Coordinates of C-alpha atoms in Angstrom, one line a residue:
V1 CA -8.8 -18.4 50.8
A2 CA -6.1 -17.8 53.5
A3 CA -3.3 -18.3 50.9
V4 CA -4.9 -15.9 48.4
L5 CA -5.7 -13.2 50.9
G6 CA -2.3 -13.5 52.6
G7 CA -0.4 -13.2 49.2
G8 CA -2.5 -10.2 48.2
L9 CA -2.1 -8.6 51.7
F10 CA 1.7 -9.0 51.7
A11 CA 1.9 -7.3 48.3
F12 CA 0.6 -4.1 50.0
G13 CA 4.0 -3.8 51.7
F14 CA 5.6 -3.2 48.2
G15 CA 3.4 -0.6 46.6
V16 CA 4.1 3.0 45.8
E17 CA 3.3 3.7 49.5
V18 CA 4.5 1.2 52.1
W19 CA 2.1 -0.4 54.5
P20 CA 4.3 -1.9 57.2
L21 CA 1.4 -3.9 58.8
A22 CA 1.3 -5.9 55.6
G23 CA 4.8 -7.2 56.3
A24 CA 3.8 -8.1 59.9
I25 CA 0.7 -10.2 59.0
G26 CA 0.9 -11.1 55.3
I27 CA 2.8 -14.4 55.7
A28 CA 0.9 -15.5 58.8
P29 CA -2.2 -16.7 56.8
L30 CA 0.0 -19.0 54.8
V31 CA 1.7 -20.4 57.9
W32 CA -1.7 -21.0 59.5
A33 CA -3.0 -22.7 56.3
V34 CA 0.1 -24.9 56.0
A35 CA -0.3 -25.9 59.7
T36 CA -3.9 -27.0 59.1
S37 CA -3.3 -28.7 55.8
R38 CA -3.9 -32.4 55.3
S39 CA -0.8 -33.4 53.4
R40 CA 2.6 -32.1 52.2
G41 CA 1.1 -31.9 48.7
E42 CA -1.6 -29.6 49.9
S43 CA 1.0 -27.5 51.7
F44 CA 3.0 -27.2 48.5
R45 CA -0.1 -26.0 46.6
L46 CA -1.0 -23.5 49.3
G47 CA 2.5 -22.0 49.1
F48 CA 2.3 -21.9 45.3
V49 CA -1.0 -20.1 45.4
W50 CA 0.3 -17.6 48.0
G51 CA 3.4 -17.0 45.8
V52 CA 1.5 -16.5 42.6
V53 CA -0.8 -14.0 44.1
F54 CA 2.0 -12.1 45.9
W55 CA 4.4 -12.0 43.0
F56 CA 1.9 -11.2 40.2
T57 CA 0.4 -8.4 42.3
S58 CA 3.7 -6.9 43.4
L59 CA 5.2 -7.3 39.8
V60 CA 2.1 -6.3 37.9
W61 CA 4.1 -3.3 36.5
L62 CA 5.8 -5.8 34.2
V63 CA 2.7 -6.2 32.2
P64 CA 2.7 -2.6 30.7
T65 CA 6.5 -2.9 30.4
V66 CA 6.2 -6.0 28.2
V67 CA 3.3 -4.4 26.2
N68 CA 5.0 -1.0 25.6
H69 CA 8.6 -2.1 25.1
G70 CA 8.3 -5.8 24.2
G71 CA 5.7 -5.3 21.6
Q72 CA 3.5 -8.0 23.0
P73 CA -0.4 -8.0 23.2
T74 CA -1.8 -7.5 26.6
L75 CA -3.0 -11.0 27.1
V76 CA 0.4 -12.4 26.1
S77 CA 2.1 -10.0 28.5
I78 CA -0.2 -11.1 31.3
A79 CA 0.6 -14.7 30.5
L80 CA 4.3 -14.1 30.5
V81 CA 4.2 -12.2 33.9
A82 CA 2.0 -15.0 35.3
L83 CA 4.6 -17.5 34.1
F84 CA 7.4 -15.6 35.8
A85 CA 5.3 -15.3 39.0
S86 CA 4.8 -19.0 38.9
Y87 CA 8.5 -19.6 38.9
L88 CA 9.0 -17.3 41.8
A89 CA 6.0 -19.0 43.6
L90 CA 8.0 -22.2 43.7
Y91 CA 10.1 -20.7 46.6
P92 CA 7.1 -20.2 49.0
A93 CA 5.7 -23.5 47.7
F94 CA 8.9 -25.3 48.7
F95 CA 8.9 -23.3 52.0
S96 CA 5.5 -24.7 52.8
F97 CA 6.2 -28.2 51.7
V98 CA 9.2 -28.6 54.0
G99 CA 8.1 -26.2 56.6
R100 CA 4.9 -28.1 57.4
S101 CA 6.6 -30.3 59.9
M102 CA 8.4 -27.3 61.5
I103 CA 5.2 -25.3 62.2
R104 CA 3.6 -28.5 63.7
G105 CA 6.6 -29.1 65.9
P106 CA 7.6 -27.5 69.3
L107 CA 7.1 -23.7 69.5
W108 CA 10.9 -23.0 69.8
L109 CA 11.5 -25.0 66.6
A110 CA 8.8 -23.2 64.7
L111 CA 10.0 -19.8 65.8
L112 CA 13.6 -20.5 64.9
A113 CA 13.4 -22.8 61.9
L114 CA 10.6 -21.4 59.8
P115 CA 12.1 -17.9 59.5
S116 CA 15.4 -19.5 58.8
W117 CA 14.0 -21.7 56.0
W118 CA 12.2 -18.7 54.4
L119 CA 15.5 -16.7 54.5
A120 CA 17.5 -19.7 53.2
L121 CA 15.2 -19.9 50.1
S122 CA 15.3 -16.1 49.6
W123 CA 19.1 -16.3 49.5
V124 CA 18.9 -19.0 46.9
R125 CA 16.6 -16.9 44.9
G126 CA 19.3 -14.3 44.8
W127 CA 21.6 -16.7 43.0
F128 CA 19.6 -19.1 40.9
F129 CA 19.2 -18.3 37.1
G130 CA 21.3 -15.2 37.5
G131 CA 19.6 -14.1 40.8
F132 CA 16.5 -12.1 41.5
P133 CA 16.6 -10.9 45.2
W134 CA 13.8 -8.4 44.5
N135 CA 11.2 -7.5 47.2
L136 CA 12.9 -9.1 50.1
A137 CA 10.5 -9.3 53.1
A138 CA 12.7 -6.7 54.9
Y139 CA 11.8 -4.0 52.5
A140 CA 8.2 -3.9 53.7
W141 CA 9.6 -2.6 57.0
V142 CA 11.8 0.1 55.5
D143 CA 10.0 2.8 57.4
I144 CA 9.7 1.1 60.8
P145 CA 12.0 2.9 63.2
G146 CA 15.1 0.8 64.0
A147 CA 14.8 -1.6 61.1
L148 CA 17.4 0.2 58.9
P149 CA 20.0 0.8 61.7
V150 CA 19.9 -2.9 62.7
A151 CA 20.7 -3.8 59.0
A152 CA 24.3 -2.6 59.7
W153 CA 24.7 -5.8 61.8
I154 CA 22.5 -8.3 60.1
G155 CA 21.6 -6.8 56.8
A156 CA 18.3 -7.1 54.9
W157 CA 18.7 -10.8 55.3
G158 CA 18.4 -10.6 59.1
V159 CA 15.5 -8.1 59.0
T160 CA 13.8 -10.5 56.6
W161 CA 14.2 -13.2 59.3
L162 CA 12.6 -10.9 61.9
V163 CA 9.6 -10.1 59.6
V164 CA 8.9 -13.9 59.1
F165 CA 9.5 -14.5 62.8
T166 CA 6.7 -12.0 63.6
N167 CA 4.4 -13.7 61.2
V168 CA 5.1 -17.2 62.5
G169 CA 4.5 -16.0 66.1
L170 CA 1.1 -14.5 65.0
A171 CA 0.1 -17.8 63.2
R172 CA 1.1 -19.9 66.2
A173 CA -0.9 -17.7 68.6
V174 CA -3.9 -18.1 66.4
L175 CA -3.4 -21.9 66.2
D176 CA -3.0 -22.1 70.0
R177 CA -6.1 -19.9 70.5
R178 CA -4.6 -18.1 73.5
V179 CA -2.1 -15.4 74.4
S180 CA 0.8 -17.9 74.1
P181 CA 4.5 -17.4 74.3
A182 CA 4.4 -17.2 70.5
L183 CA 2.5 -13.9 70.8
L184 CA 4.9 -12.5 73.3
A185 CA 7.8 -13.5 71.1
M186 CA 6.5 -11.1 68.5
L187 CA 7.8 -8.3 70.7
I188 CA 11.4 -9.4 70.1
P189 CA 11.8 -7.5 66.8
L190 CA 10.5 -4.3 68.5
L191 CA 13.1 -4.7 71.2
I192 CA 15.9 -5.2 68.7
F193 CA 14.8 -2.2 66.6
G194 CA 14.5 -0.1 69.7
F195 CA 18.0 -0.8 70.7
A196 CA 19.4 -0.4 67.2
G197 CA 17.6 2.9 66.7
R198 CA 19.2 4.6 69.7
P199 CA 21.2 7.8 68.8
A200 CA 24.2 6.3 70.5
T201 CA 24.6 3.9 67.6
D202 CA 25.6 6.7 65.3
V203 CA 29.3 6.6 64.4
A204 CA 31.1 9.7 63.1
P205 CA 32.3 9.2 59.5
T206 CA 36.0 9.1 58.7
G207 CA 36.0 10.5 55.1
E208 CA 36.7 14.0 53.9
P209 CA 33.8 16.3 53.1
V210 CA 32.8 16.2 49.4
R211 CA 30.1 17.9 47.4
I212 CA 28.0 15.5 45.3
D213 CA 25.2 16.4 43.0
L214 CA 22.9 14.3 40.8
V215 CA 20.9 15.1 37.7
Q216 CA 17.4 13.8 36.9
P217 CA 16.7 14.8 33.3
N218 CA 13.4 12.8 32.9
I219 CA 14.4 11.4 29.5
P220 CA 11.9 8.8 28.4
I221 CA 12.6 5.7 26.5
R222 CA 13.2 6.8 22.9
G223 CA 12.6 4.8 19.7
A224 CA 15.5 3.8 17.5
D225 CA 14.6 6.6 15.0
A226 CA 14.1 9.4 17.5
D227 CA 16.6 12.3 17.6
P228 CA 18.5 12.2 20.9
G229 CA 19.9 15.8 20.3
P230 CA 17.3 17.8 22.3
D231 CA 17.4 15.5 25.3
Y232 CA 21.2 15.5 25.3
R233 CA 21.4 19.3 25.0
R234 CA 19.0 19.7 27.9
L235 CA 21.1 17.3 30.0
I236 CA 24.2 19.4 29.3
E237 CA 22.5 22.6 30.2
Q238 CA 21.1 21.2 33.3
S239 CA 24.6 20.1 34.3
R240 CA 26.2 23.4 33.5
R241 CA 23.8 25.2 35.9
I242 CA 25.3 23.0 38.7
C243 CA 29.0 23.4 37.8
D244 CA 29.8 26.8 39.2
G245 CA 33.5 26.4 39.9
T246 CA 33.1 24.7 43.3
P247 CA 34.9 21.3 43.2
R248 CA 32.2 18.6 43.2
V249 CA 31.1 15.2 41.8
L250 CA 28.3 15.2 39.4
V251 CA 26.3 12.0 38.8
W252 CA 24.3 11.2 35.7
P253 CA 21.7 8.5 35.6
E254 CA 22.1 5.3 33.6
S255 CA 21.7 5.8 29.8
A256 CA 21.6 9.6 30.2
A257 CA 24.0 10.2 27.3
Y258 CA 22.6 7.4 25.1
P259 CA 23.4 6.8 22.3
L260 CA 26.6 8.9 22.6
T261 CA 29.7 7.1 23.8
W262 CA 32.9 8.3 25.3
Q263 CA 34.9 6.2 22.8
G264 CA 32.9 7.2 19.7
D265 CA 31.7 10.8 20.1
L266 CA 34.0 13.8 20.3
Q267 CA 31.1 16.0 21.3
L268 CA 30.5 14.0 24.5
Q269 CA 34.2 14.2 25.3
K270 CA 34.3 17.9 24.8
D271 CA 31.2 18.5 26.9
L272 CA 32.5 16.4 29.8
I273 CA 35.9 18.1 29.8
A274 CA 34.2 21.5 29.8
L275 CA 32.1 20.5 32.8
A276 CA 35.3 19.2 34.5
A277 CA 36.9 22.6 33.9
E278 CA 34.0 24.2 35.8
G279 CA 34.7 22.0 38.8
C280 CA 32.5 19.0 38.1
A281 CA 34.0 15.5 38.0
V282 CA 31.3 13.6 36.1
V283 CA 30.2 10.0 36.8
L284 CA 28.3 8.7 33.8
N285 CA 27.0 5.4 32.5
N286 CA 28.3 4.2 29.1
P287 CA 29.1 1.1 27.1
F288 CA 32.8 0.5 26.9
W289 CA 34.7 -1.8 24.5
V290 CA 37.9 -3.5 25.4
F291 CA 40.2 -5.4 23.0
D292 CA 41.0 -8.9 24.4
E293 CA 44.2 -10.3 22.8
D294 CA 43.5 -13.8 24.2
A295 CA 40.0 -14.1 22.7
P296 CA 39.4 -15.7 19.3
T297 CA 40.0 -13.5 16.3
D298 CA 36.3 -13.3 15.5
D299 CA 35.3 -12.3 19.0
N300 CA 38.2 -10.3 20.4
V301 CA 36.3 -7.2 21.5
E302 CA 34.3 -7.3 24.8
M303 CA 31.6 -4.8 25.6
Y304 CA 31.0 -3.8 29.2
N305 CA 28.2 -1.8 30.9
T306 CA 30.3 0.7 32.7
A307 CA 30.4 3.7 35.0
L308 CA 33.0 6.2 33.8
L309 CA 34.7 9.0 35.8
V310 CA 35.8 12.0 33.9
D311 CA 37.5 15.0 35.5
E312 CA 39.9 17.7 34.4
R313 CA 42.5 15.0 33.5
G314 CA 40.1 13.2 31.2
L315 CA 38.9 9.6 31.7
V316 CA 40.4 8.6 35.0
G317 CA 38.4 5.6 36.1
R318 CA 35.9 3.0 35.1
Y319 CA 33.8 0.3 36.8
A320 CA 32.3 -2.6 34.8
K321 CA 28.9 -3.9 35.9
R322 CA 29.3 -7.3 37.5
R323 CA 25.6 -8.4 37.8
L324 CA 24.0 -8.3 34.4
V325 CA 20.3 -8.5 33.8
P326 CA 19.3 -11.9 32.5
W327 CA 17.5 -11.7 29.1
G328 CA 18.3 -8.0 29.0
E329 CA 22.0 -7.6 29.0
Y330 CA 23.0 -11.2 28.3
V331 CA 21.4 -14.5 27.4
P332 CA 21.5 -17.1 30.2
L333 CA 23.2 -20.4 29.0
G334 CA 23.8 -18.7 25.6
D335 CA 27.3 -20.1 25.4
L336 CA 26.3 -23.6 26.4
L337 CA 23.2 -23.8 24.3
P338 CA 23.8 -22.2 20.9
F339 CA 20.2 -22.3 19.9
V340 CA 19.2 -20.3 23.0
G341 CA 22.0 -17.8 22.3
Q342 CA 20.8 -17.3 18.7
V343 CA 17.2 -16.7 19.8
G344 CA 18.5 -14.1 22.3
R345 CA 20.6 -12.3 19.6
S346 CA 17.7 -12.3 17.1
A347 CA 15.5 -10.7 19.8
G348 CA 18.1 -7.9 20.2
I349 CA 19.2 -8.9 23.7
G350 CA 22.5 -7.3 24.7
S351 CA 25.8 -9.2 24.7
F352 CA 27.6 -7.5 27.6
T353 CA 30.5 -9.1 29.4
P354 CA 30.2 -9.0 33.2
G355 CA 32.9 -7.1 35.1
R356 CA 35.4 -9.3 36.9
E357 CA 36.5 -7.1 39.8
V358 CA 35.4 -4.4 42.3
A359 CA 36.7 -1.1 40.9
L360 CA 36.4 2.1 42.9
L361 CA 36.2 5.5 41.3
R362 CA 38.6 7.9 43.1
T363 CA 38.1 11.6 42.9
R364 CA 37.8 14.7 45.1
N365 CA 39.5 13.1 48.0
T366 CA 36.9 10.2 48.2
A367 CA 36.4 6.7 46.8
L368 CA 33.1 5.9 45.2
G369 CA 31.6 2.4 45.2
L370 CA 29.4 1.9 42.2
A371 CA 26.2 -0.2 41.6
I372 CA 24.6 0.1 38.2
C373 CA 20.9 -0.3 38.2
Y374 CA 20.1 -4.0 38.9
E375 CA 23.2 -4.4 41.1
I376 CA 21.8 -2.4 44.0
I377 CA 19.4 -5.2 44.9
F378 CA 22.3 -7.6 45.7
P379 CA 23.4 -7.0 49.3
G380 CA 26.7 -9.0 48.9
E381 CA 27.8 -7.2 45.8
V382 CA 27.4 -3.7 47.3
A383 CA 29.0 -4.9 50.5
S384 CA 32.1 -5.9 48.5
S385 CA 32.5 -2.3 47.4
A386 CA 32.4 -1.1 51.0
R387 CA 35.0 -3.7 52.0
A388 CA 37.2 -2.6 49.1
G389 CA 37.3 0.9 50.5
G390 CA 34.3 2.6 48.9
E391 CA 33.5 5.6 51.1
I392 CA 30.3 6.7 49.3
L393 CA 28.0 4.5 47.3
V394 CA 26.6 5.7 44.0
T395 CA 23.9 3.9 42.0
M396 CA 22.6 5.0 38.6
T397 CA 19.6 3.5 37.0
N398 CA 17.1 3.8 34.1
D399 CA 13.7 3.0 35.5
A400 CA 12.0 4.7 32.6
W401 CA 11.0 1.3 31.3
Y402 CA 8.5 0.9 34.1
G403 CA 6.7 4.3 34.0
D404 CA 4.9 5.7 37.0
T405 CA 4.4 2.4 38.8
S406 CA 5.5 0.8 42.0
A407 CA 8.7 -0.6 40.3
P408 CA 10.9 2.6 40.8
W409 CA 9.9 2.7 44.5
Q410 CA 10.6 -1.0 45.1
H411 CA 14.0 -0.4 43.5
Y412 CA 14.6 2.7 45.6
R413 CA 13.9 0.9 48.9
A414 CA 16.6 -1.6 48.2
A415 CA 19.1 1.3 47.9
R416 CA 18.0 2.6 51.3
F417 CA 18.9 -0.8 52.8
R418 CA 22.3 -0.9 51.1
A419 CA 23.1 2.5 52.7
A420 CA 22.1 1.2 56.2
E421 CA 23.9 -2.1 55.8
N422 CA 27.2 -0.5 54.9
R423 CA 26.8 2.8 56.9
R424 CA 27.6 4.7 53.7
P425 CA 25.7 7.6 52.1
V426 CA 24.0 6.5 48.8
I427 CA 23.5 8.8 45.9
R428 CA 20.8 7.4 43.6
A429 CA 20.5 9.0 40.2
A430 CA 17.5 7.7 38.1
I431 CA 16.8 9.0 34.6
T432 CA 13.0 9.5 35.3
G433 CA 12.9 9.0 39.1
V434 CA 13.1 8.0 41.9
S435 CA 16.4 9.9 42.5
G436 CA 17.4 10.4 46.1
L437 CA 20.1 11.4 48.6
I438 CA 20.2 8.8 51.4
D439 CA 22.4 9.1 54.5
A440 CA 24.5 6.4 56.1
R441 CA 21.6 5.2 58.2
G442 CA 19.3 4.7 55.3
R443 CA 17.3 7.9 55.9
E444 CA 16.0 9.8 53.0
L445 CA 17.4 13.4 52.9
D446 CA 15.9 14.5 49.7
R447 CA 14.3 13.0 46.6
L448 CA 12.8 13.6 43.1
G449 CA 9.7 11.6 42.3
V450 CA 8.8 9.8 39.0
G451 CA 8.5 12.3 36.1
E452 CA 10.2 15.2 37.8
V453 CA 13.1 17.2 36.4
G454 CA 15.7 18.6 38.7
N455 CA 19.0 18.4 40.6
L456 CA 19.8 17.3 44.1
G457 CA 23.0 17.9 46.0
M458 CA 24.6 17.8 49.4
W459 CA 27.9 17.9 51.3
T460 CA 28.6 14.6 52.8
R461 CA 31.4 12.4 54.3
G462 CA 31.9 8.8 53.6
D463 CA 33.5 6.1 55.7
T464 CA 36.3 3.5 55.3
R465 CA 35.3 1.2 58.1
P466 CA 33.3 -1.9 57.1
T467 CA 30.2 -2.7 59.2
L468 CA 29.6 -6.1 60.7
F469 CA 27.3 -6.9 57.8
A470 CA 29.8 -5.7 55.1
R471 CA 32.5 -7.9 56.6
A472 CA 30.5 -11.0 56.3
P473 CA 27.3 -10.5 54.2
W474 CA 27.0 -14.3 53.9
A475 CA 26.9 -15.0 57.7
V476 CA 23.2 -14.6 58.3
P477 CA 22.1 -16.7 55.3
I478 CA 24.6 -19.5 56.2
L479 CA 23.4 -19.5 59.8
A480 CA 19.8 -19.8 58.4
W481 CA 20.8 -22.8 56.3
L482 CA 22.4 -24.5 59.3
V483 CA 19.3 -24.0 61.4
S484 CA 17.1 -25.2 58.5
A485 CA 19.2 -28.3 58.0
F486 CA 19.0 -29.1 61.7
A487 CA 15.2 -28.8 61.6
I488 CA 14.9 -30.9 58.5
I489 CA 17.2 -33.7 59.7
R490 CA 15.3 -33.6 63.1
G491 CA 12.0 -34.1 61.2
W492 CA 13.4 -37.0 59.2
R493 CA 14.7 -38.8 62.3
K494 CA 11.5 -38.3 64.3
K495 CA 9.4 -41.4 64.4
P496 CA 5.8 -41.2 63.1

């Protein structure tokens, strides 16, 4: 019962509206249940149950997505999402299996090792099978004062550690049945957030002022036979109303010009050049084909999911997406297992090539660091753009697949943490919402909700100095692994 209720409670921290208390107490029932379990096997099962409930509840928006866009019956879609939730539940299950000895050990060991072990497994989840660092525990505290500013030092990884630390302290206090040091230790995150949130921590940006606008055209997912003309013309007209001769950067969402391509459609080229003549350098998402002389003759053209920059000089820059969506933009293990690759191709899964380098888009006296859709959930990938000199971060996405659910909001909160981690403004353009202007401390300046049509713009200044987190985004996870290894080895060496 504790595992089921805890998993469901923690999911409340990741809905359309955030309930920060869910983040502070949702993992504690699992820790309590593991501490009182009779065996490691039971601990594993408790973690698995907690994980299935949490992941299925927080990702339930995948069910209508699979029904509407995957063409599957509702029961099949529920089964597929449950299967995916079961895979993700293996991480809390393994956390419980190994962490059982940690929570039963000395208080100092439980408070240090259990949050570290949770964080270590969350980091692995960001790499295994292409990586899925979605709904990190830190995101449940996105609206707690001080949580975002401290991310410039320790990132969402470190805030995740503090979330779990609070839950472990609560669980130990319940187990001890008294106001123990564990309960007092729960005040530590509040002290850290209070120090980080002081106005004195603001640092003046070094970049030049630049005007940036975004467009949210609210273009739904169209069928293959639908005429894209009306949506495209509305996008162009919406953009023309912004371009009034003042030099600015205009950001289109992912897939806004679909199916037109820069390389294949003269009309798109003419419209973008016309916007540039009115002062708008346009950043848009487009597939881009590159001829590879070294590739075999039957496969010498590579297709990239790219962000293009077009100004009055024409096409002046492009960034190729480095983190592709598994089973959406590529088939995992498709090259090693021909059968898997063939199944993926027959299902219409994209065959994009991942980008190989961090490329900045330079215009209007600033350098833009790009993250296309899925990439914004990877803290290390976005930090690499800041280290490379990106002064302002831009992310473009197509969340129309998920409709008016919690998915666009979960995605949006990740963008707020990327802004705070790197102390860079983030411009988020979503084709159906949520679009937003986020300042360098992760604060929301303005936004357009799901289903709205409109434009957002602001004058802003970027920065060229990397934060402590951007310099070493791997530092906190590696430290967590070291602490976890110490606790595990200590448990092995301890006599029964």
